[in-house]
């Protein structure tokens, strides 16, 4: 009788077990404040990132991928829901995801996935509860947490959101065995090339390298367990590097991200893709990989065809937004392959610099040289006041976005068209009118002095 029951149960459950076995594992490595150019595979010959480079050299590397926000928590909630930050009303830093929103692991449960979150959350309690496993592990204990998660997942397919704290500030020396040398770092032209700035960048490189080492350790764990081939590994960053005119801005240095897909069982040929894509496509892609139809409230589209070597229609436009982050902003941008239009709402003050950036040695060097009248025109741009309402750049010819062409008559029609596209996107995604939701600043916009007593933004009072 027991044998008969076992046979019956096997017949009933075997299709589901077989399906679970065929579904791929999904592992997302997400960096905290890593600039898209700061990896060997993205052209930085001075930084040590062998493990990330290896994923890229045997997978799919997207060269023109853009985030919806240059800020941590808005970016992460957007990535996990497939919606824009203002659509979710998580556009301000530290705003938790509301209870009526589902994130990726919630959908994956339908297919029997076991989900986990390691290290940094920054999503709010409702989002965290949608994971089966959560450990805010330390740098020393993250491998143990990952092993524990894999043990819990056992034979079931898993989804892991492996969210590093590296390379977020503050920085300490000797975080890796062989630190980067200050004389060898690459100083972007919007920062002052001084010994203090170079040391600041070298310490940042060290944290990127430490993250790379931990990625290598995690991938080795998959190899040991024999599950690497059927694991889709995704690597990206939540926003740009933690330096002035990068993180917190809608210039490419703030919104462009590394984006690597590695899946030995599916991605057979190495691909170096130059199509324009938004990470709003990431959530639909992950669900498609698991065989789950895209929900109606998700924007974007699945990038799965790229894994299979098929034609994928690039995004004509990518959209990004910057809101409250120690200082209030309402900045929106639309970018094509060739042009970018940025619209600033609060133009009477300089661009709001986050407190952690303003206190950095590299920003303090800018302030000191500014008082001495020694900054270049490009380095002075971040302090510009009043700011233009419209910034318009030819990003093919001016990748650092220094030369604002908004007043050039020959671009008048293009500017009008892109402004219309931006306005339509704001309307279609339920954006808010800036003068109806302006909030008080929490820091001095130039020197970063923190004077607001709470971490959360003030209430949405009308001024």
GROMACS .gro file of C-alpha atoms in nm:
model
  463
    1UNK     CA    1   0.000   0.000   0.000
    2UNK     CA    2   0.282   0.241   0.093
    3UNK     CA    3   0.454   0.158  -0.235
    4UNK     CA    4   0.134   0.232  -0.428
    5UNK     CA    5   0.092   0.569  -0.251
    6UNK     CA    6   0.453   0.656  -0.330
    7UNK     CA    7   0.401   0.575  -0.698
    8UNK     CA    8   0.084   0.788  -0.710
    9UNK     CA    9   0.256   1.083  -0.538
   10UNK     CA   10   0.552   1.052  -0.772
   11UNK     CA   11   0.323   1.064  -1.075
   12UNK     CA   12   0.143   1.370  -0.939
   13UNK     CA   13   0.447   1.564  -0.822
   14UNK     CA   14   0.713   1.464  -1.073
   15UNK     CA   15   0.610   1.723  -1.337
   16UNK     CA   16   0.643   1.998  -1.075
   17UNK     CA   17   0.974   1.857  -0.948
   18UNK     CA   18   1.104   1.833  -1.304
   19UNK     CA   19   1.002   2.192  -1.373
   20UNK     CA   20   1.177   2.311  -1.054
   21UNK     CA   21   1.492   2.127  -1.157
   22UNK     CA   22   1.492   2.292  -1.500
   23UNK     CA   23   1.443   2.647  -1.373
   24UNK     CA   24   1.769   2.842  -1.343
   25UNK     CA   25   1.902   2.989  -1.022
   26UNK     CA   26   1.929   3.369  -1.032
   27UNK     CA   27   2.202   3.554  -0.844
   28UNK     CA   28   2.215   3.935  -0.856
   29UNK     CA   29   2.531   4.107  -0.733
   30UNK     CA   30   2.460   4.476  -0.676
   31UNK     CA   31   2.732   4.723  -0.587
   32UNK     CA   32   2.673   5.024  -0.362
   33UNK     CA   33   2.803   5.340  -0.535
   34UNK     CA   34   3.025   5.193  -0.808
   35UNK     CA   35   3.085   5.396  -1.122
   36UNK     CA   36   3.035   5.218  -1.454
   37UNK     CA   37   3.389   5.292  -1.576
   38UNK     CA   38   3.563   5.161  -1.265
   39UNK     CA   39   3.616   4.800  -1.374
   40UNK     CA   40   3.881   4.642  -1.590
   41UNK     CA   41   3.624   4.511  -1.836
   42UNK     CA   42   3.487   4.865  -1.879
   43UNK     CA   43   3.824   5.010  -1.968
   44UNK     CA   44   3.988   5.100  -1.636
   45UNK     CA   45   4.335   4.947  -1.654
   46UNK     CA   46   4.431   5.076  -1.308
   47UNK     CA   47   4.173   4.889  -1.099
   48UNK     CA   48   4.184   4.526  -0.984
   49UNK     CA   49   3.856   4.352  -1.072
   50UNK     CA   50   3.956   4.008  -1.213
   51UNK     CA   51   3.641   3.823  -1.103
   52UNK     CA   52   3.395   4.073  -1.249
   53UNK     CA   53   3.610   4.089  -1.562
   54UNK     CA   54   3.588   3.710  -1.592
   55UNK     CA   55   3.207   3.718  -1.574
   56UNK     CA   56   3.208   3.974  -1.854
   57UNK     CA   57   3.461   3.788  -2.069
   58UNK     CA   58   3.244   3.476  -2.068
   59UNK     CA   59   2.901   3.637  -2.076
   60UNK     CA   60   2.702   3.935  -2.197
   61UNK     CA   61   2.833   4.283  -2.118
   62UNK     CA   62   2.601   4.578  -2.174
   63UNK     CA   63   2.796   4.897  -2.246
   64UNK     CA   64   2.511   5.149  -2.246
   65UNK     CA   65   2.294   5.057  -1.948
   66UNK     CA   66   2.126   5.330  -1.743
   67UNK     CA   67   1.960   5.347  -1.402
   68UNK     CA   68   1.632   5.519  -1.322
   69UNK     CA   69   1.789   5.706  -1.029
   70UNK     CA   70   2.140   5.803  -0.911
   71UNK     CA   71   2.038   5.738  -0.548
   72UNK     CA   72   2.050   5.420  -0.345
   73UNK     CA   73   1.703   5.334  -0.213
   74UNK     CA   74   1.504   5.483  -0.505
   75UNK     CA   75   1.721   5.287  -0.747
   76UNK     CA   76   1.684   4.958  -0.557
   77UNK     CA   77   1.307   4.975  -0.520
   78UNK     CA   78   1.285   5.055  -0.890
   79UNK     CA   79   1.505   4.759  -0.986
   80UNK     CA   80   1.305   4.512  -0.778
   81UNK     CA   81   0.961   4.628  -0.895
   82UNK     CA   82   1.018   4.725  -1.258
   83UNK     CA   83   0.866   5.066  -1.187
   84UNK     CA   84   1.006   5.417  -1.162
   85UNK     CA   85   1.083   5.566  -0.818
   86UNK     CA   86   0.823   5.844  -0.841
   87UNK     CA   87   0.563   5.591  -0.961
   88UNK     CA   88   0.627   5.394  -0.642
   89UNK     CA   89   0.653   5.715  -0.436
   90UNK     CA   90   0.995   5.598  -0.317
   91UNK     CA   91   1.175   5.876  -0.503
   92UNK     CA   92   1.322   6.026  -0.184
   93UNK     CA   93   1.617   5.864  -0.010
   94UNK     CA   94   1.520   5.630   0.280
   95UNK     CA   95   1.155   5.604   0.171
   96UNK     CA   96   1.031   5.246   0.229
   97UNK     CA   97   0.831   5.058  -0.031
   98UNK     CA   98   0.458   5.068   0.047
   99UNK     CA   99   0.270   4.749   0.134
  100UNK     CA  100   0.071   4.734  -0.189
  101UNK     CA  101   0.378   4.668  -0.408
  102UNK     CA  102   0.525   4.332  -0.500
  103UNK     CA  103   0.893   4.279  -0.572
  104UNK     CA  104   1.070   4.014  -0.781
  105UNK     CA  105   1.095   3.738  -0.515
  106UNK     CA  106   0.722   3.761  -0.449
  107UNK     CA  107   0.648   3.672  -0.812
  108UNK     CA  108   0.914   3.399  -0.818
  109UNK     CA  109   0.741   3.216  -0.533
  110UNK     CA  110   0.478   3.117  -0.789
  111UNK     CA  111   0.742   2.899  -0.955
  112UNK     CA  112   0.876   2.755  -0.632
  113UNK     CA  113   1.181   2.980  -0.595
  114UNK     CA  114   1.352   3.022  -0.258
  115UNK     CA  115   1.463   3.385  -0.224
  116UNK     CA  116   1.725   3.563  -0.018
  117UNK     CA  117   1.876   3.902   0.057
  118UNK     CA  118   2.228   3.942   0.196
  119UNK     CA  119   2.385   4.257   0.337
  120UNK     CA  120   2.234   4.592   0.239
  121UNK     CA  121   1.854   4.620   0.216
  122UNK     CA  122   1.750   4.989   0.204
  123UNK     CA  123   1.407   4.881   0.081
  124UNK     CA  124   1.177   4.906   0.384
  125UNK     CA  125   1.026   4.629   0.602
  126UNK     CA  126   0.749   4.532   0.359
  127UNK     CA  127   0.995   4.458   0.081
  128UNK     CA  128   1.231   4.267   0.310
  129UNK     CA  129   0.944   4.045   0.426
  130UNK     CA  130   0.895   3.928   0.066
  131UNK     CA  131   1.228   3.744   0.084
  132UNK     CA  132   1.240   3.398   0.245
  133UNK     CA  133   1.588   3.464   0.386
  134UNK     CA  134   1.755   3.785   0.505
  135UNK     CA  135   2.088   3.844   0.677
  136UNK     CA  136   2.257   4.182   0.706
  137UNK     CA  137   2.592   4.003   0.715
  138UNK     CA  138   2.925   4.170   0.780
  139UNK     CA  139   3.214   4.159   0.535
  140UNK     CA  140   3.358   3.872   0.737
  141UNK     CA  141   3.037   3.669   0.764
  142UNK     CA  142   2.885   3.716   0.417
  143UNK     CA  143   3.023   3.387   0.279
  144UNK     CA  144   2.878   3.200   0.576
  145UNK     CA  145   2.542   3.369   0.517
  146UNK     CA  146   2.554   3.278   0.147
  147UNK     CA  147   2.637   2.915   0.230
  148UNK     CA  148   2.351   2.902   0.480
  149UNK     CA  149   2.114   3.038   0.215
  150UNK     CA  150   2.227   2.778  -0.040
  151UNK     CA  151   2.184   2.503   0.218
  152UNK     CA  152   1.830   2.623   0.286
  153UNK     CA  153   1.749   2.639  -0.084
  154UNK     CA  154   1.868   2.278  -0.123
  155UNK     CA  155   1.736   2.138  -0.453
  156UNK     CA  156   1.488   2.418  -0.524
  157UNK     CA  157   1.574   2.703  -0.763
  158UNK     CA  158   1.685   3.017  -0.584
  159UNK     CA  159   1.686   3.392  -0.628
  160UNK     CA  160   1.955   3.578  -0.434
  161UNK     CA  161   1.981   3.959  -0.410
  162UNK     CA  162   2.344   3.990  -0.295
  163UNK     CA  163   2.366   4.359  -0.207
  164UNK     CA  164   2.714   4.479  -0.117
  165UNK     CA  165   2.795   4.777   0.102
  166UNK     CA  166   3.119   4.830  -0.093
  167UNK     CA  167   3.226   5.076  -0.224
  168UNK     CA  168   3.006   5.318  -0.023
  169UNK     CA  169   3.182   5.570   0.196
  170UNK     CA  170   3.344   5.606   0.452
  171UNK     CA  171   3.681   5.458   0.357
  172UNK     CA  172   3.959   5.300   0.560
  173UNK     CA  173   4.308   5.207   0.455
  174UNK     CA  174   4.434   4.850   0.399
  175UNK     CA  175   4.098   4.696   0.306
  176UNK     CA  176   4.280   4.471   0.057
  177UNK     CA  177   4.618   4.296   0.071
  178UNK     CA  178   4.778   4.505  -0.204
  179UNK     CA  179   4.622   4.854  -0.203
  180UNK     CA  180   4.595   5.061  -0.518
  181UNK     CA  181   4.858   5.330  -0.565
  182UNK     CA  182   4.739   5.689  -0.568
  183UNK     CA  183   4.972   5.777  -0.854
  184UNK     CA  184   4.808   5.516  -1.078
  185UNK     CA  185   4.438   5.608  -1.038
  186UNK     CA  186   4.236   5.779  -1.308
  187UNK     CA  187   4.113   6.125  -1.203
  188UNK     CA  188   3.802   6.237  -1.394
  189UNK     CA  189   3.821   6.595  -1.524
  190UNK     CA  190   3.541   6.719  -1.295
  191UNK     CA  191   3.763   6.649  -0.990
  192UNK     CA  192   4.084   6.830  -0.898
  193UNK     CA  193   4.397   6.624  -0.963
  194UNK     CA  194   4.565   6.662  -0.624
  195UNK     CA  195   4.738   6.413  -0.388
  196UNK     CA  196   4.436   6.410  -0.153
  197UNK     CA  197   4.194   6.344  -0.438
  198UNK     CA  198   4.415   6.066  -0.572
  199UNK     CA  199   4.432   5.899  -0.231
  200UNK     CA  200   4.052   5.927  -0.200
  201UNK     CA  201   4.008   5.755  -0.537
  202UNK     CA  202   4.265   5.487  -0.447
  203UNK     CA  203   4.070   5.397  -0.132
  204UNK     CA  204   3.754   5.379  -0.342
  205UNK     CA  205   3.932   5.144  -0.583
  206UNK     CA  206   4.031   4.928  -0.284
  207UNK     CA  207   3.666   4.879  -0.186
  208UNK     CA  208   3.568   4.797  -0.542
  209UNK     CA  209   3.845   4.536  -0.540
  210UNK     CA  210   3.728   4.394  -0.207
  211UNK     CA  211   3.380   4.354  -0.351
  212UNK     CA  212   3.532   4.184  -0.656
  213UNK     CA  213   3.717   3.938  -0.429
  214UNK     CA  214   3.393   3.850  -0.249
  215UNK     CA  215   3.216   3.799  -0.580
  216UNK     CA  216   3.488   3.553  -0.676
  217UNK     CA  217   3.441   3.366  -0.347
  218UNK     CA  218   3.065   3.342  -0.401
  219UNK     CA  219   3.107   3.217  -0.759
  220UNK     CA  220   3.357   2.956  -0.637
  221UNK     CA  221   3.093   2.835  -0.390
  222UNK     CA  222   2.853   2.778  -0.679
  223UNK     CA  223   3.125   2.582  -0.861
  224UNK     CA  224   3.189   2.363  -0.557
  225UNK     CA  225   2.820   2.278  -0.537
  226UNK     CA  226   2.800   2.205  -0.908
  227UNK     CA  227   2.530   2.463  -0.976
  228UNK     CA  228   2.719   2.737  -1.159
  229UNK     CA  229   2.618   2.632  -1.510
  230UNK     CA  230   2.248   2.669  -1.438
  231UNK     CA  231   2.283   2.997  -1.249
  232UNK     CA  232   2.214   3.331  -1.415
  233UNK     CA  233   2.453   3.580  -1.254
  234UNK     CA  234   2.379   3.950  -1.295
  235UNK     CA  235   2.614   4.229  -1.187
  236UNK     CA  236   2.529   4.599  -1.169
  237UNK     CA  237   2.553   4.905  -0.944
  238UNK     CA  238   2.275   5.102  -0.776
  239UNK     CA  239   2.417   5.441  -0.879
  240UNK     CA  240   2.736   5.617  -0.985
  241UNK     CA  241   3.061   5.650  -0.795
  242UNK     CA  242   3.059   5.845  -0.465
  243UNK     CA  243   3.224   6.159  -0.598
  244UNK     CA  244   3.112   6.510  -0.679
  245UNK     CA  245   2.925   6.536  -1.014
  246UNK     CA  246   2.869   6.160  -1.020
  247UNK     CA  247   2.643   5.999  -0.755
  248UNK     CA  248   2.327   6.203  -0.711
  249UNK     CA  249   2.343   6.364  -1.056
  250UNK     CA  250   2.175   6.278  -1.385
  251UNK     CA  251   2.499   6.299  -1.577
  252UNK     CA  252   2.621   5.965  -1.710
  253UNK     CA  253   2.866   5.945  -1.419
  254UNK     CA  254   2.564   5.921  -1.189
  255UNK     CA  255   2.318   5.707  -1.387
  256UNK     CA  256   2.522   5.481  -1.613
  257UNK     CA  257   2.586   5.137  -1.467
  258UNK     CA  258   2.791   4.829  -1.544
  259UNK     CA  259   2.552   4.551  -1.642
  260UNK     CA  260   2.682   4.198  -1.692
  261UNK     CA  261   2.490   3.875  -1.747
  262UNK     CA  262   2.669   3.541  -1.701
  263UNK     CA  263   2.486   3.213  -1.759
  264UNK     CA  264   2.700   2.929  -1.898
  265UNK     CA  265   2.403   2.709  -1.981
  266UNK     CA  266   2.225   2.977  -2.184
  267UNK     CA  267   2.472   3.248  -2.289
  268UNK     CA  268   2.701   3.043  -2.510
  269UNK     CA  269   2.885   3.314  -2.701
  270UNK     CA  270   3.057   3.615  -2.549
  271UNK     CA  271   2.871   3.935  -2.632
  272UNK     CA  272   2.980   4.297  -2.604
  273UNK     CA  273   2.655   4.487  -2.653
  274UNK     CA  274   2.638   4.859  -2.734
  275UNK     CA  275   2.259   4.896  -2.743
  276UNK     CA  276   2.096   5.163  -2.526
  277UNK     CA  277   1.903   4.999  -2.241
  278UNK     CA  278   1.738   5.101  -1.916
  279UNK     CA  279   1.755   4.882  -1.606
  280UNK     CA  280   1.376   4.920  -1.592
  281UNK     CA  281   1.405   4.611  -1.814
  282UNK     CA  282   1.572   4.403  -1.543
  283UNK     CA  283   1.262   4.289  -1.349
  284UNK     CA  284   1.073   4.179  -1.664
  285UNK     CA  285   1.387   3.994  -1.776
  286UNK     CA  286   1.421   3.800  -1.451
  287UNK     CA  287   1.054   3.703  -1.453
  288UNK     CA  288   1.080   3.595  -1.816
  289UNK     CA  289   1.379   3.375  -1.732
  290UNK     CA  290   1.157   3.200  -1.476
  291UNK     CA  291   0.867   3.169  -1.721
  292UNK     CA  292   0.648   3.429  -1.550
  293UNK     CA  293   0.445   3.671  -1.767
  294UNK     CA  294   0.524   4.040  -1.720
  295UNK     CA  295   0.276   4.212  -1.483
  296UNK     CA  296   0.085   4.505  -1.628
  297UNK     CA  297   0.230   4.755  -1.381
  298UNK     CA  298   0.591   4.681  -1.484
  299UNK     CA  299   0.754   4.911  -1.735
  300UNK     CA  300   1.026   4.799  -1.969
  301UNK     CA  301   1.062   4.470  -2.153
  302UNK     CA  302   1.246   4.141  -2.123
  303UNK     CA  303   1.605   4.124  -2.245
  304UNK     CA  304   1.598   3.744  -2.264
  305UNK     CA  305   1.628   3.745  -2.646
  306UNK     CA  306   1.983   3.876  -2.604
  307UNK     CA  307   2.077   3.566  -2.402
  308UNK     CA  308   1.955   3.348  -2.687
  309UNK     CA  309   2.140   3.541  -2.957
  310UNK     CA  310   1.818   3.682  -3.097
  311UNK     CA  311   1.732   4.036  -3.207
  312UNK     CA  312   1.650   4.274  -2.922
  313UNK     CA  313   1.502   4.617  -2.983
  314UNK     CA  314   1.708   4.875  -2.794
  315UNK     CA  315   1.540   5.149  -2.592
  316UNK     CA  316   1.490   5.467  -2.794
  317UNK     CA  317   1.500   5.667  -2.471
  318UNK     CA  318   1.618   5.607  -2.116
  319UNK     CA  319   1.471   5.816  -1.833
  320UNK     CA  320   1.619   5.905  -1.495
  321UNK     CA  321   1.520   6.118  -1.196
  322UNK     CA  322   1.683   6.281  -0.894
  323UNK     CA  323   1.482   6.380  -0.586
  324UNK     CA  324   1.544   6.440  -0.214
  325UNK     CA  325   1.886   6.320  -0.096
  326UNK     CA  326   1.995   6.538   0.197
  327UNK     CA  327   1.898   6.827  -0.032
  328UNK     CA  328   1.578   6.848  -0.232
  329UNK     CA  329   1.585   6.830  -0.609
  330UNK     CA  330   1.339   6.769  -0.887
  331UNK     CA  331   1.554   6.682  -1.187
  332UNK     CA  332   1.441   6.470  -1.480
  333UNK     CA  333   1.635   6.350  -1.784
  334UNK     CA  334   1.585   6.174  -2.113
  335UNK     CA  335   1.878   6.027  -2.305
  336UNK     CA  336   1.914   5.883  -2.652
  337UNK     CA  337   2.223   5.731  -2.813
  338UNK     CA  338   2.336   6.079  -2.915
  339UNK     CA  339   2.172   6.341  -2.694
  340UNK     CA  340   2.067   6.402  -2.337
  341UNK     CA  341   1.819   6.660  -2.206
  342UNK     CA  342   1.812   6.742  -1.834
  343UNK     CA  343   1.537   6.955  -1.679
  344UNK     CA  344   1.607   7.129  -1.345
  345UNK     CA  345   1.317   7.256  -1.135
  346UNK     CA  346   1.498   7.423  -0.843
  347UNK     CA  347   1.746   7.642  -1.025
  348UNK     CA  348   1.810   7.916  -0.769
  349UNK     CA  349   2.057   7.707  -0.569
  350UNK     CA  350   2.360   7.500  -0.675
  351UNK     CA  351   2.314   7.128  -0.733
  352UNK     CA  352   2.251   6.951  -0.403
  353UNK     CA  353   2.554   6.748  -0.295
  354UNK     CA  354   2.489   6.455  -0.060
  355UNK     CA  355   2.648   6.483   0.284
  356UNK     CA  356   2.878   6.183   0.239
  357UNK     CA  357   3.015   6.328  -0.084
  358UNK     CA  358   3.053   6.682   0.046
  359UNK     CA  359   3.265   6.566   0.340
  360UNK     CA  360   3.495   6.360   0.118
  361UNK     CA  361   3.858   6.469   0.069
  362UNK     CA  362   3.805   6.508  -0.306
  363UNK     CA  363   3.511   6.748  -0.258
  364UNK     CA  364   3.696   6.941   0.010
  365UNK     CA  365   3.981   6.986  -0.237
  366UNK     CA  366   3.736   7.138  -0.485
  367UNK     CA  367   3.610   7.379  -0.220
  368UNK     CA  368   3.962   7.484  -0.124
  369UNK     CA  369   4.072   7.540  -0.483
  370UNK     CA  370   3.749   7.726  -0.551
  371UNK     CA  371   3.834   7.982  -0.285
  372UNK     CA  372   4.177   8.017  -0.443
  373UNK     CA  373   4.030   8.065  -0.791
  374UNK     CA  374   4.213   7.761  -0.924
  375UNK     CA  375   3.927   7.544  -1.052
  376UNK     CA  376   3.877   7.482  -1.423
  377UNK     CA  377   3.554   7.588  -1.591
  378UNK     CA  378   3.445   7.223  -1.594
  379UNK     CA  379   3.511   7.178  -1.221
  380UNK     CA  380   3.314   7.493  -1.142
  381UNK     CA  381   2.997   7.366  -1.312
  382UNK     CA  382   2.874   7.175  -1.006
  383UNK     CA  383   2.872   7.504  -0.809
  384UNK     CA  384   2.681   7.696  -1.075
  385UNK     CA  385   2.401   7.917  -0.942
  386UNK     CA  386   2.150   7.988  -1.073
  387UNK     CA  387   2.138   7.674  -1.282
  388UNK     CA  388   1.982   7.651  -1.629
  389UNK     CA  389   1.633   7.504  -1.649
  390UNK     CA  390   1.739   7.301  -1.952
  391UNK     CA  391   2.072   7.130  -2.005
  392UNK     CA  392   2.130   6.969  -2.342
  393UNK     CA  393   2.435   6.766  -2.439
  394UNK     CA  394   2.568   6.581  -2.738
  395UNK     CA  395   2.689   6.279  -2.538
  396UNK     CA  396   2.867   6.129  -2.837
  397UNK     CA  397   3.096   6.430  -2.875
  398UNK     CA  398   3.088   6.546  -2.512
  399UNK     CA  399   3.068   6.233  -2.291
  400UNK     CA  400   3.144   6.425  -1.969
  401UNK     CA  401   2.853   6.663  -2.041
  402UNK     CA  402   3.043   6.986  -1.997
  403UNK     CA  403   2.918   7.184  -2.299
  404UNK     CA  404   2.552   7.282  -2.256
  405UNK     CA  405   2.408   7.330  -2.604
  406UNK     CA  406   2.063   7.437  -2.490
  407UNK     CA  407   2.113   7.786  -2.634
  408UNK     CA  408   2.238   7.667  -2.972
  409UNK     CA  409   1.969   7.743  -3.228
  410UNK     CA  410   2.059   7.452  -3.454
  411UNK     CA  411   1.939   7.209  -3.183
  412UNK     CA  412   1.610   7.391  -3.118
  413UNK     CA  413   1.387   7.128  -3.279
  414UNK     CA  414   1.567   6.835  -3.115
  415UNK     CA  415   1.536   7.005  -2.775
  416UNK     CA  416   1.164   7.064  -2.828
  417UNK     CA  417   1.112   6.701  -2.932
  418UNK     CA  418   1.303   6.559  -2.636
  419UNK     CA  419   1.127   6.793  -2.395
  420UNK     CA  420   0.794   6.667  -2.527
  421UNK     CA  421   0.910   6.306  -2.484
  422UNK     CA  422   1.017   6.382  -2.127
  423UNK     CA  423   0.689   6.553  -2.041
  424UNK     CA  424   0.487   6.264  -2.184
  425UNK     CA  425   0.690   6.017  -1.979
  426UNK     CA  426   0.629   6.220  -1.662
  427UNK     CA  427   0.256   6.225  -1.734
  428UNK     CA  428   0.235   5.857  -1.825
  429UNK     CA  429   0.424   5.749  -1.512
  430UNK     CA  430   0.227   5.965  -1.266
  431UNK     CA  431   0.509   6.206  -1.183
  432UNK     CA  432   0.440   6.498  -0.951
  433UNK     CA  433   0.461   6.873  -1.010
  434UNK     CA  434   0.779   7.003  -0.843
  435UNK     CA  435   0.638   7.319  -0.685
  436UNK     CA  436   0.366   7.115  -0.509
  437UNK     CA  437   0.606   6.890  -0.320
  438UNK     CA  438   0.915   7.089  -0.239
  439UNK     CA  439   1.088   6.988   0.084
  440UNK     CA  440   1.341   7.164   0.302
  441UNK     CA  441   1.708   7.080   0.256
  442UNK     CA  442   1.889   6.883   0.524
  443UNK     CA  443   2.242   6.988   0.436
  444UNK     CA  444   2.425   7.286   0.298
  445UNK     CA  445   2.436   7.229  -0.078
  446UNK     CA  446   2.797   7.339  -0.119
  447UNK     CA  447   2.990   7.239   0.193
  448UNK     CA  448   2.767   6.951   0.305
  449UNK     CA  449   2.705   7.076   0.660
  450UNK     CA  450   2.432   6.851   0.803
  451UNK     CA  451   2.171   7.048   0.997
  452UNK     CA  452   1.849   6.848   0.970
  453UNK     CA  453   1.797   6.622   1.273
  454UNK     CA  454   1.625   6.327   1.102
  455UNK     CA  455   1.738   6.085   0.833
  456UNK     CA  456   1.402   6.092   0.656
  457UNK     CA  457   1.302   6.384   0.434
  458UNK     CA  458   1.065   6.645   0.581
  459UNK     CA  459   0.693   6.621   0.521
  460UNK     CA  460   0.566   6.723   0.179
  461UNK     CA  461   0.469   7.076   0.280
  462UNK     CA  462   0.388   7.331   0.016
  463UNK     CA  463   0.598   7.644   0.036
   0.00000   0.00000   0.00000
